[in-house]
Coordinates of N, CA, C and O in Angstrom, one line a residue:
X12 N -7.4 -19.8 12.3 CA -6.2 -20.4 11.9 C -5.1 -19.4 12.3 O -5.3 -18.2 12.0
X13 N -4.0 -19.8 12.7 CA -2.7 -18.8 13.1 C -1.6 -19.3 12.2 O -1.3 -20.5 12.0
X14 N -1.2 -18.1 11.8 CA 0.1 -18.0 11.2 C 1.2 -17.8 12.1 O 0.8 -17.3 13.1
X15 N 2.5 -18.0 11.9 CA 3.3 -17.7 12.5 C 4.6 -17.1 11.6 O 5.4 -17.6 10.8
X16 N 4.6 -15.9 12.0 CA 5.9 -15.5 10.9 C 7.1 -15.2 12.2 O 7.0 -14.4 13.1
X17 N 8.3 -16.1 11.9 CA 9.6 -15.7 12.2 C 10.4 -15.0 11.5 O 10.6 -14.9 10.3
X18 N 10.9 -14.6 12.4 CA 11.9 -12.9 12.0 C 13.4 -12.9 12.6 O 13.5 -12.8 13.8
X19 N 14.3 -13.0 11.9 CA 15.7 -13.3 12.8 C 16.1 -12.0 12.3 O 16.2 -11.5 11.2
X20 N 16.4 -11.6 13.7 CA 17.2 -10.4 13.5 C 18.5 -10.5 14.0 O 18.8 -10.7 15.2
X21 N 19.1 -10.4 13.2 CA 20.7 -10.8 13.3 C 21.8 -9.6 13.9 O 22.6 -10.0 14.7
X22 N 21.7 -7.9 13.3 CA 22.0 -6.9 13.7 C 20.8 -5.7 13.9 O 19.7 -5.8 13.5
X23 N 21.3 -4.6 14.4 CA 20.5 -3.7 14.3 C 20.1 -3.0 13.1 O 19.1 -2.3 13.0
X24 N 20.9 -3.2 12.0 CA 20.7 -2.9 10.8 C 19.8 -4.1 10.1 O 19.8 -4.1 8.8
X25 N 19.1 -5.0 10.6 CA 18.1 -5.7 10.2 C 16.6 -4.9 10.8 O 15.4 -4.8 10.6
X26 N 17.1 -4.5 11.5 CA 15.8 -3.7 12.7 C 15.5 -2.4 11.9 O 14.6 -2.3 11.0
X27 N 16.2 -1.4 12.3 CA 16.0 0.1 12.4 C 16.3 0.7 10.7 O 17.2 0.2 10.1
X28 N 15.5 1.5 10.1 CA 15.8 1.9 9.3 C 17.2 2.6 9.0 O 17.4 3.2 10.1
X29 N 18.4 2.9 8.1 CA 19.6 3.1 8.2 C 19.6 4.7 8.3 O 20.5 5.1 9.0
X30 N 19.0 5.4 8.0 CA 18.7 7.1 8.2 C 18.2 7.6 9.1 O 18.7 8.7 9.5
X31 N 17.0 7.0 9.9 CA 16.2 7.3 10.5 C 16.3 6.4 12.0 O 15.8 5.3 11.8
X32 N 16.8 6.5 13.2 CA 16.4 5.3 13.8 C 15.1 4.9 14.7 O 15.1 4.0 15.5
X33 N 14.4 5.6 14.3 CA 13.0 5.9 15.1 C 11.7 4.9 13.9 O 10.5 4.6 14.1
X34 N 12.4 4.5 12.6 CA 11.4 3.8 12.4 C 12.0 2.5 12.1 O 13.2 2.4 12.2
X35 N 11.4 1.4 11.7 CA 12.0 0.0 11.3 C 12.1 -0.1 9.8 O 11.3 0.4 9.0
X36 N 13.3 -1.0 9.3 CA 14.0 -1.1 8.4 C 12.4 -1.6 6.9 O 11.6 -2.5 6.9
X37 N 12.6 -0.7 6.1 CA 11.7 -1.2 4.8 C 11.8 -2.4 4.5 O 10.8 -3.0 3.9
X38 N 13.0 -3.0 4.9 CA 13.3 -4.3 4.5 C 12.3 -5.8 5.0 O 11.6 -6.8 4.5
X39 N 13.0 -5.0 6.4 CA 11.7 -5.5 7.7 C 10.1 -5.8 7.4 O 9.4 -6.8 7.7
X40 N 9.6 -4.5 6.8 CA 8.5 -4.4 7.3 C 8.0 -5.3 5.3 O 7.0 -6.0 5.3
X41 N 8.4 -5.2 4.7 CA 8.1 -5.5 3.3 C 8.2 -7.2 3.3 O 7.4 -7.7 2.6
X42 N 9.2 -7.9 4.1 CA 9.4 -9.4 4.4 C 7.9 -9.4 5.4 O 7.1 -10.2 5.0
X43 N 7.7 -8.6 6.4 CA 6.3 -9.1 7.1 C 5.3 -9.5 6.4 O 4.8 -10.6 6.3
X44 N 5.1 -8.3 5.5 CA 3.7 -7.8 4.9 C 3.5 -8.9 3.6 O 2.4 -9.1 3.1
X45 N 4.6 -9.3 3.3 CA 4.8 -10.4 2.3 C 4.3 -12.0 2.7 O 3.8 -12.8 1.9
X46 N 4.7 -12.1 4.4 CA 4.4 -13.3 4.6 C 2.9 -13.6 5.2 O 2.4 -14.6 5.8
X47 N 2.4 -12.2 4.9 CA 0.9 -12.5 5.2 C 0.0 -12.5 4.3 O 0.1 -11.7 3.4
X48 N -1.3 -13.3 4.1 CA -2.2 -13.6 3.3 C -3.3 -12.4 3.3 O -3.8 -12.6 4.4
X49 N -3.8 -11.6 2.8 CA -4.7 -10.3 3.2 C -5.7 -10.6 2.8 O -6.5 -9.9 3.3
X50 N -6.2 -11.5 2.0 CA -7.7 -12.1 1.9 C -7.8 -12.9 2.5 O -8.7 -13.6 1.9
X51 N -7.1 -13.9 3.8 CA -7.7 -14.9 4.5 C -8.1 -14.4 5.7 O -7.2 -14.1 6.6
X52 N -9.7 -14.1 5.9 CA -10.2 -13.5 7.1 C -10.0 -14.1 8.4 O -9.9 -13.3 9.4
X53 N -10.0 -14.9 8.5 CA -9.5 -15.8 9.5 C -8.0 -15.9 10.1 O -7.7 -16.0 11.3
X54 N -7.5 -15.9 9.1 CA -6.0 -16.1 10.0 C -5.6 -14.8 10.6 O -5.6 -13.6 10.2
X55 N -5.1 -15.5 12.0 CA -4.3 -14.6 12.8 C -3.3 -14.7 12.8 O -2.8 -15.7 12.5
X56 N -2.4 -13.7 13.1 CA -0.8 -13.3 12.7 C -0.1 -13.5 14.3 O -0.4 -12.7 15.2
X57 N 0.9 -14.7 14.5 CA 1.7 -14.1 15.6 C 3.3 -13.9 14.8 O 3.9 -14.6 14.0
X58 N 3.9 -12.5 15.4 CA 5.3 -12.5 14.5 C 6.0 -12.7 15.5 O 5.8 -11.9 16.4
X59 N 7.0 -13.6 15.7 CA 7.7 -13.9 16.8 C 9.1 -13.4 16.4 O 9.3 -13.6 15.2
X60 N 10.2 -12.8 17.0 CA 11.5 -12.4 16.7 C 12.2 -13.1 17.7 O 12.1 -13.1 18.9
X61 N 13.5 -14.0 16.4 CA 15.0 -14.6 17.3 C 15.8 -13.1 17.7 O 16.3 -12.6 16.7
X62 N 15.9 -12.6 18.5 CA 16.5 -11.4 18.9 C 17.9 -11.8 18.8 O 18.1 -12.7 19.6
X63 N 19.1 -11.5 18.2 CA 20.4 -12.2 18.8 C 21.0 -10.9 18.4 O 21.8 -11.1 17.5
X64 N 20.9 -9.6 18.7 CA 21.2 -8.6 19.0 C 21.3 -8.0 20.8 O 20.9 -8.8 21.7
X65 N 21.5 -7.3 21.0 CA 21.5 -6.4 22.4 C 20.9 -5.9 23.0 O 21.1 -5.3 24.1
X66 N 19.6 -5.9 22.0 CA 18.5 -4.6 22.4 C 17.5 -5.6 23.3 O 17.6 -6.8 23.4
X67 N 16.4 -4.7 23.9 CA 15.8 -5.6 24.3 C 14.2 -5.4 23.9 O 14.1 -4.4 23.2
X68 N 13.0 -6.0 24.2 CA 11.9 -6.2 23.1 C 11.4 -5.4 22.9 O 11.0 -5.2 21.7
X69 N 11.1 -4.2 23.9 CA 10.1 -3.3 24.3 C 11.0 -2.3 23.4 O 10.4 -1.5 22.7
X70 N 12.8 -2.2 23.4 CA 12.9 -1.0 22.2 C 13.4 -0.9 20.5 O 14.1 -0.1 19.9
X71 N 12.3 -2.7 20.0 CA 12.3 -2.5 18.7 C 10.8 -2.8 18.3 O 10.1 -2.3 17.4
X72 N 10.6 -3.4 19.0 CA 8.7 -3.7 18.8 C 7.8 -2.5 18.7 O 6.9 -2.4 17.9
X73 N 8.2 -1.4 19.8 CA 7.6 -0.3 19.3 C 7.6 0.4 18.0 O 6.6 1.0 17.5
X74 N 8.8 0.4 17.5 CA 9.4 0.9 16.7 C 8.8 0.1 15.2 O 8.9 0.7 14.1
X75 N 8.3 -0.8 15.3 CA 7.9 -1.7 14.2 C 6.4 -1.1 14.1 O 5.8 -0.7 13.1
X76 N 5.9 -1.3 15.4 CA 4.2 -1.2 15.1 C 3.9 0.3 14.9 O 2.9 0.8 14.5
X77 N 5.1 1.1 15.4 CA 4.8 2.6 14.7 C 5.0 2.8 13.5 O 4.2 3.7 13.0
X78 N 5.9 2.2 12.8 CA 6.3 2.3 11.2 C 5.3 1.6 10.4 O 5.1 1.9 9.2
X79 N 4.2 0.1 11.4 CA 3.3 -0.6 10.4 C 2.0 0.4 10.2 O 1.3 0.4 9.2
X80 N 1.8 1.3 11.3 CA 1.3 2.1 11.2 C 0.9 3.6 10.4 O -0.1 4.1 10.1
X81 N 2.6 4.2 10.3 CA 2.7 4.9 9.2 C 2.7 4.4 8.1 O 2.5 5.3 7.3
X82 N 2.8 3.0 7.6 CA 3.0 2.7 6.5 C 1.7 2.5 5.9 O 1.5 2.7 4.7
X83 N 0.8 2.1 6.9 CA -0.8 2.2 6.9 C -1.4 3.2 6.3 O -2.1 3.1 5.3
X84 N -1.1 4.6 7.0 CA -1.9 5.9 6.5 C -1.2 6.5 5.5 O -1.5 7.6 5.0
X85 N 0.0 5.9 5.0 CA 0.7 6.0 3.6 C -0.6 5.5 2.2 O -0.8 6.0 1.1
X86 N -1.3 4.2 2.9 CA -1.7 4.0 1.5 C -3.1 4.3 1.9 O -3.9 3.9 1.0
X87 N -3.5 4.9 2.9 CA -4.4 5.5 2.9 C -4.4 6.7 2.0 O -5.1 6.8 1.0
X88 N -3.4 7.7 2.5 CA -3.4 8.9 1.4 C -3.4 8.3 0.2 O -4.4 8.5 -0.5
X89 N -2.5 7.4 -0.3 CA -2.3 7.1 -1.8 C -3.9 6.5 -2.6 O -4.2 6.8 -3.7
X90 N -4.5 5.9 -1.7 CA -5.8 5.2 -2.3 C -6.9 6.8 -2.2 O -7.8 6.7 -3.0
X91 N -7.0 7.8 -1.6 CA -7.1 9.1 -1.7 C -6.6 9.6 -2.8 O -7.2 9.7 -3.8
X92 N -5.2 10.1 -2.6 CA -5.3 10.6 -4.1 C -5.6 9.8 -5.1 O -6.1 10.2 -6.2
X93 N -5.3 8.5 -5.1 CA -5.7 8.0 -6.6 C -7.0 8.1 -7.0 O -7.3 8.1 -8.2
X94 N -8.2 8.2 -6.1 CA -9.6 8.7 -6.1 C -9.8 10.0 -6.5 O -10.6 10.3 -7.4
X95 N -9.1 10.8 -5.9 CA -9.1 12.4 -7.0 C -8.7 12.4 -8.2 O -9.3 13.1 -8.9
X96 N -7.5 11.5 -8.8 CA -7.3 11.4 -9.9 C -8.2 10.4 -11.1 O -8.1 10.5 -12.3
X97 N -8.8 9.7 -10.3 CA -10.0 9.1 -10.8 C -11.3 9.9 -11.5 O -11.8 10.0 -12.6
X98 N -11.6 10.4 -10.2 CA -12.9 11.4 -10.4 C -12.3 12.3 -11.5 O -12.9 12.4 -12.6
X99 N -11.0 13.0 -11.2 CA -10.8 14.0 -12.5 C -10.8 13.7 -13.8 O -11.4 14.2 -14.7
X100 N -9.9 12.6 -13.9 CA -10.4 12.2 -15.2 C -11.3 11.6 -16.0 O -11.4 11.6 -17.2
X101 N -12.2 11.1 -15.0 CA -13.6 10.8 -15.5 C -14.5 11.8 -15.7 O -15.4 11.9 -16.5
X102 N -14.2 12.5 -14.8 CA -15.0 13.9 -15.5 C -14.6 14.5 -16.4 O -15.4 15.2 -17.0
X103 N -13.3 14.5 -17.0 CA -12.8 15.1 -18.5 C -12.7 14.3 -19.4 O -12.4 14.5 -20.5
X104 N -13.0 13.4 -18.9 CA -13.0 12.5 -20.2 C -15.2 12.8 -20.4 O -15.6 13.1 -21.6
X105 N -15.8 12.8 -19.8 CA -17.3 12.9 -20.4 C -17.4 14.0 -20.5 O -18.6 14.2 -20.9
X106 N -16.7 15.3 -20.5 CA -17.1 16.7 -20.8 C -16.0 16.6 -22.1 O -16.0 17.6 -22.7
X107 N -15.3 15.8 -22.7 CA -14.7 15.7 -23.7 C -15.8 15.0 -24.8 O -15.9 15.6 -25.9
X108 N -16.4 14.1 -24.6 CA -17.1 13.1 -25.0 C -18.7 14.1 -25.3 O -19.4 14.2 -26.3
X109 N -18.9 14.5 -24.3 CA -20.0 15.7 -24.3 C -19.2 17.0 -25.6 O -19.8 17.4 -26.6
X110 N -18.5 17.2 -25.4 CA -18.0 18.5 -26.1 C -17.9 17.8 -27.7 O -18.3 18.5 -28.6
X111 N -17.4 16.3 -28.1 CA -17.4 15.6 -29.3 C -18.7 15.5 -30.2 O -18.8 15.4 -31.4
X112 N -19.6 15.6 -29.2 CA -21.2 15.5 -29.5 C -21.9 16.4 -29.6 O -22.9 16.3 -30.2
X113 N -21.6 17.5 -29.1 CA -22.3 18.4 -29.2 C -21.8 19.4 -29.7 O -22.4 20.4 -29.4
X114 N -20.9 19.5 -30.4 CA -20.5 21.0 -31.3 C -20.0 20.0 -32.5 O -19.5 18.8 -32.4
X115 N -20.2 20.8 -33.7 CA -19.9 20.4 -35.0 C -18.9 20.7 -35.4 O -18.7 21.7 -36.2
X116 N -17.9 19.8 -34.8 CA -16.1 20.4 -35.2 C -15.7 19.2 -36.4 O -16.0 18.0 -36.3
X117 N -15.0 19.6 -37.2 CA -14.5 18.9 -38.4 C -14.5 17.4 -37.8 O -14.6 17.0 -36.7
X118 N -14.3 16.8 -39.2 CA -14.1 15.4 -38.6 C -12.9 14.7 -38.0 O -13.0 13.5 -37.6
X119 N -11.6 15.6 -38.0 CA -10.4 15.1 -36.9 C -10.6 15.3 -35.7 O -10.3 14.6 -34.8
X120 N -11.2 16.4 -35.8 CA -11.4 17.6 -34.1 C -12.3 16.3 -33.2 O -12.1 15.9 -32.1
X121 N -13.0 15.9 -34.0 CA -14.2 15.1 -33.0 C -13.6 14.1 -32.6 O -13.8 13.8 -31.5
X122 N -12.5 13.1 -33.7 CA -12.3 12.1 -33.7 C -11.2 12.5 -32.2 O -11.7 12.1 -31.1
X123 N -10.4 12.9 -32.2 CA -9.5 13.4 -31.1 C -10.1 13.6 -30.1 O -9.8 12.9 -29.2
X124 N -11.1 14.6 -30.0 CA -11.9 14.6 -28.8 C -12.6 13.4 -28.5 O -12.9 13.3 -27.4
X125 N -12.8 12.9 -29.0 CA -13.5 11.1 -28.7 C -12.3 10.3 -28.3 O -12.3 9.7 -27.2
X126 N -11.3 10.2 -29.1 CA -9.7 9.4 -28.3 C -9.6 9.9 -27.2 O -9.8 9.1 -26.3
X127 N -9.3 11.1 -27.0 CA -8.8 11.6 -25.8 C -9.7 11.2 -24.1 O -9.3 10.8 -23.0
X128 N -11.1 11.6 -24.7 CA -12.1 11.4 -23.6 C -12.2 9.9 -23.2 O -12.7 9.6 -22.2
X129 N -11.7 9.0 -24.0 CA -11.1 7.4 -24.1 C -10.1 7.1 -23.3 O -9.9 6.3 -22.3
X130 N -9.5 7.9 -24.2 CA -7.6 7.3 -22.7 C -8.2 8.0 -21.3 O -8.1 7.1 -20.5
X131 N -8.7 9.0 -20.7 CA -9.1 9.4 -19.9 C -9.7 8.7 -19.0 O -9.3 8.5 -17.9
X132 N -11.2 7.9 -19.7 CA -11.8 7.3 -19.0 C -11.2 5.4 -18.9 O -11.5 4.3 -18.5
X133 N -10.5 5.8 -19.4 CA -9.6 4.3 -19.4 C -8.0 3.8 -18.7 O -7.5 2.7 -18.5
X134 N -7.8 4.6 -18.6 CA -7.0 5.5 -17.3 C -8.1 5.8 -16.1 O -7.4 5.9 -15.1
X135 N -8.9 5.9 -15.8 CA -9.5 5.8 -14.7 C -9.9 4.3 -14.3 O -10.0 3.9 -13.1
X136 N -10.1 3.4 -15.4 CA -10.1 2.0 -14.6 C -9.2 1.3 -14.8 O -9.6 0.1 -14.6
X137 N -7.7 1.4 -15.2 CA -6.3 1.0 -15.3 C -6.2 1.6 -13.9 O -6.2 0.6 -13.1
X138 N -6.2 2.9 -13.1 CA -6.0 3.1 -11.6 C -6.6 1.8 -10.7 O -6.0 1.1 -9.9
X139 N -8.0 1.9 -11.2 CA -8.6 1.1 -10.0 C -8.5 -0.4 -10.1 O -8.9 -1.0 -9.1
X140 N -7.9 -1.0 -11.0 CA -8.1 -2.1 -11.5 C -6.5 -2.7 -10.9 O -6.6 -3.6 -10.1
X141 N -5.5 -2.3 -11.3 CA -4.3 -2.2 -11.1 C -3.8 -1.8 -10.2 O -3.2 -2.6 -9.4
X142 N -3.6 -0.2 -9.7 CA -3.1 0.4 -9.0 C -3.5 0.3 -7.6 O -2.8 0.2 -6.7
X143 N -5.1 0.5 -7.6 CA -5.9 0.5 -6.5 C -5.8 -0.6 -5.8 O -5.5 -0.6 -4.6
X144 N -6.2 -1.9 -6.6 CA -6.4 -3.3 -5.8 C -4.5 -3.6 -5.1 O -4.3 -4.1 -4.0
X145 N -3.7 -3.3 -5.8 CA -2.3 -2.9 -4.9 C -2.0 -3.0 -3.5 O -1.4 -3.8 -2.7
X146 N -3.0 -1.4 -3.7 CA -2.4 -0.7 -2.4 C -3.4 -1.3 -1.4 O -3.1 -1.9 -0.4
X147 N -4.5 -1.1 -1.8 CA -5.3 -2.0 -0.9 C -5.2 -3.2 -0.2 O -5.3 -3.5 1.0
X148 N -4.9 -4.1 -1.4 CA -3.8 -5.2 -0.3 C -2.8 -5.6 0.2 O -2.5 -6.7 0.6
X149 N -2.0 -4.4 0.2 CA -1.0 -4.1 1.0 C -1.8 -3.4 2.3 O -1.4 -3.8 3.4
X150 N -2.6 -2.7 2.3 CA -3.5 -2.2 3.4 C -4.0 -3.1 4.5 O -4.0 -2.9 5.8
X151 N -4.3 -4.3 3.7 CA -5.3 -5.4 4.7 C -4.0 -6.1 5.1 O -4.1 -6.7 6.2
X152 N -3.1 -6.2 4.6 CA -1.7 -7.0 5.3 C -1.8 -6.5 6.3 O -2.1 -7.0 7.4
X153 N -1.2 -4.6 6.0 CA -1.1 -3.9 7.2 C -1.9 -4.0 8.3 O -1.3 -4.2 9.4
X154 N -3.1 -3.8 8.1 CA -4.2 -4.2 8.8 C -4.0 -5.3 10.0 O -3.9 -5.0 11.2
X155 N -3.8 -7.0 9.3 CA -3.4 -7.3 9.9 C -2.1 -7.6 10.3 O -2.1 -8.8 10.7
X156 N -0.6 -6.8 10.5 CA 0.1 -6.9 11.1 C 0.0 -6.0 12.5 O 0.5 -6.2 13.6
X157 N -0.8 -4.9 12.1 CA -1.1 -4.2 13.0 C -1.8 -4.8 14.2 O -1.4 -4.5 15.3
X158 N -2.9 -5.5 13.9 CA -3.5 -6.1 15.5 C -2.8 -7.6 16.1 O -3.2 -8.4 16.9
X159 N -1.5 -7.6 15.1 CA -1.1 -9.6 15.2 C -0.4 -9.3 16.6 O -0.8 -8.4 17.3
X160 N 0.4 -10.0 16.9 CA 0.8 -10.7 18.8 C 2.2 -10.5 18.0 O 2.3 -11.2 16.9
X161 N 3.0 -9.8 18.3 CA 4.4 -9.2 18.8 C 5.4 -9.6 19.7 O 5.9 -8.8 20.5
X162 N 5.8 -10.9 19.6 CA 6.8 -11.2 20.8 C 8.5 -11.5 21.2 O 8.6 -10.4 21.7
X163 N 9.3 -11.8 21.3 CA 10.3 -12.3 21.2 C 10.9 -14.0 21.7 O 10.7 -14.5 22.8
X164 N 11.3 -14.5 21.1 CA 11.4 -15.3 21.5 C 12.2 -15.8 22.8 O 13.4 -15.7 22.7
X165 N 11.7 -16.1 24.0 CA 12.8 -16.5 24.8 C 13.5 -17.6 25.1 O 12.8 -18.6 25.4
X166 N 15.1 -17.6 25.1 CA 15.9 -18.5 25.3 C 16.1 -19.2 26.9 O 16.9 -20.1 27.0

């Protein structure tokens, strides 16, 4: 099944990021990644652009698939560290939970060490649950805008 996402770019300030001109506008790339479905394995993406600007295809298209790209190993790092932050706290939350059990500390001390080793390990599947599935499907958008068909429309 193909999708077709149109893109009217009206000025260059619809295109190019406003600081930077080497990558394409957040705006841009956040309307793509929106109009694609990331759990339909099947569909293919063509993004076609009304160009009614000056530029011509070859010098904003690059400029897109390089930014969909860094935006890509953006949530690569992010689904990365959120996995270190996972592992850490699940490991302190059961050496908390281990430490509650095995030493005979008053009965607040334990009780606290049992909460704490709680929010810990509960906060580790609030990341994965919420946080994780996120970025992830923001990932598989990326994913597929990255291999979709890129063109301009011609008049």
């Amino acid at each position: 099944m193909k999708k077709i996402i149109e893109v009217d770019l009206v000025n260059e300030e619809n295109i190019f990021e406003k600081y930077n001109k080497e990558l394409a506008s957040k705006e841009l790339i956040n309307y793509m990644i929106n109009e694609v479905d990331p759990f339909n394995k099947k569909e293919m993406i063509n993004v076609i652009f009304n160009n009614l600007t000056k530029l011509k295809e070859d010098e904003y298209i690059l400029t897109i698939k390089k930014t969909l790209k860094i935006e890509y190993e953006k949530c690569v790092k992010e689904i990365d560290h959120n996995n270190i932050y996972q592992f850490i706290y699940f490991l302190i939350g059961i050496i908390l939970l281990l430490i509650s059990t095995l030493f005979n500390f008053s009965f607040v001390f334990e009780e606290i060490f049992i909460i704490g080793a709680w929010v810990l390990i509960w906060e580790t599947i609030e990341i994965q649950v919420f946080s994780d599935t996120k970025i992830k499907k923001r990932k598989l958008a990326l994913t597929k805008l990255m291999k979709s068909q890129m063109k301009e429309i011609d008049d």
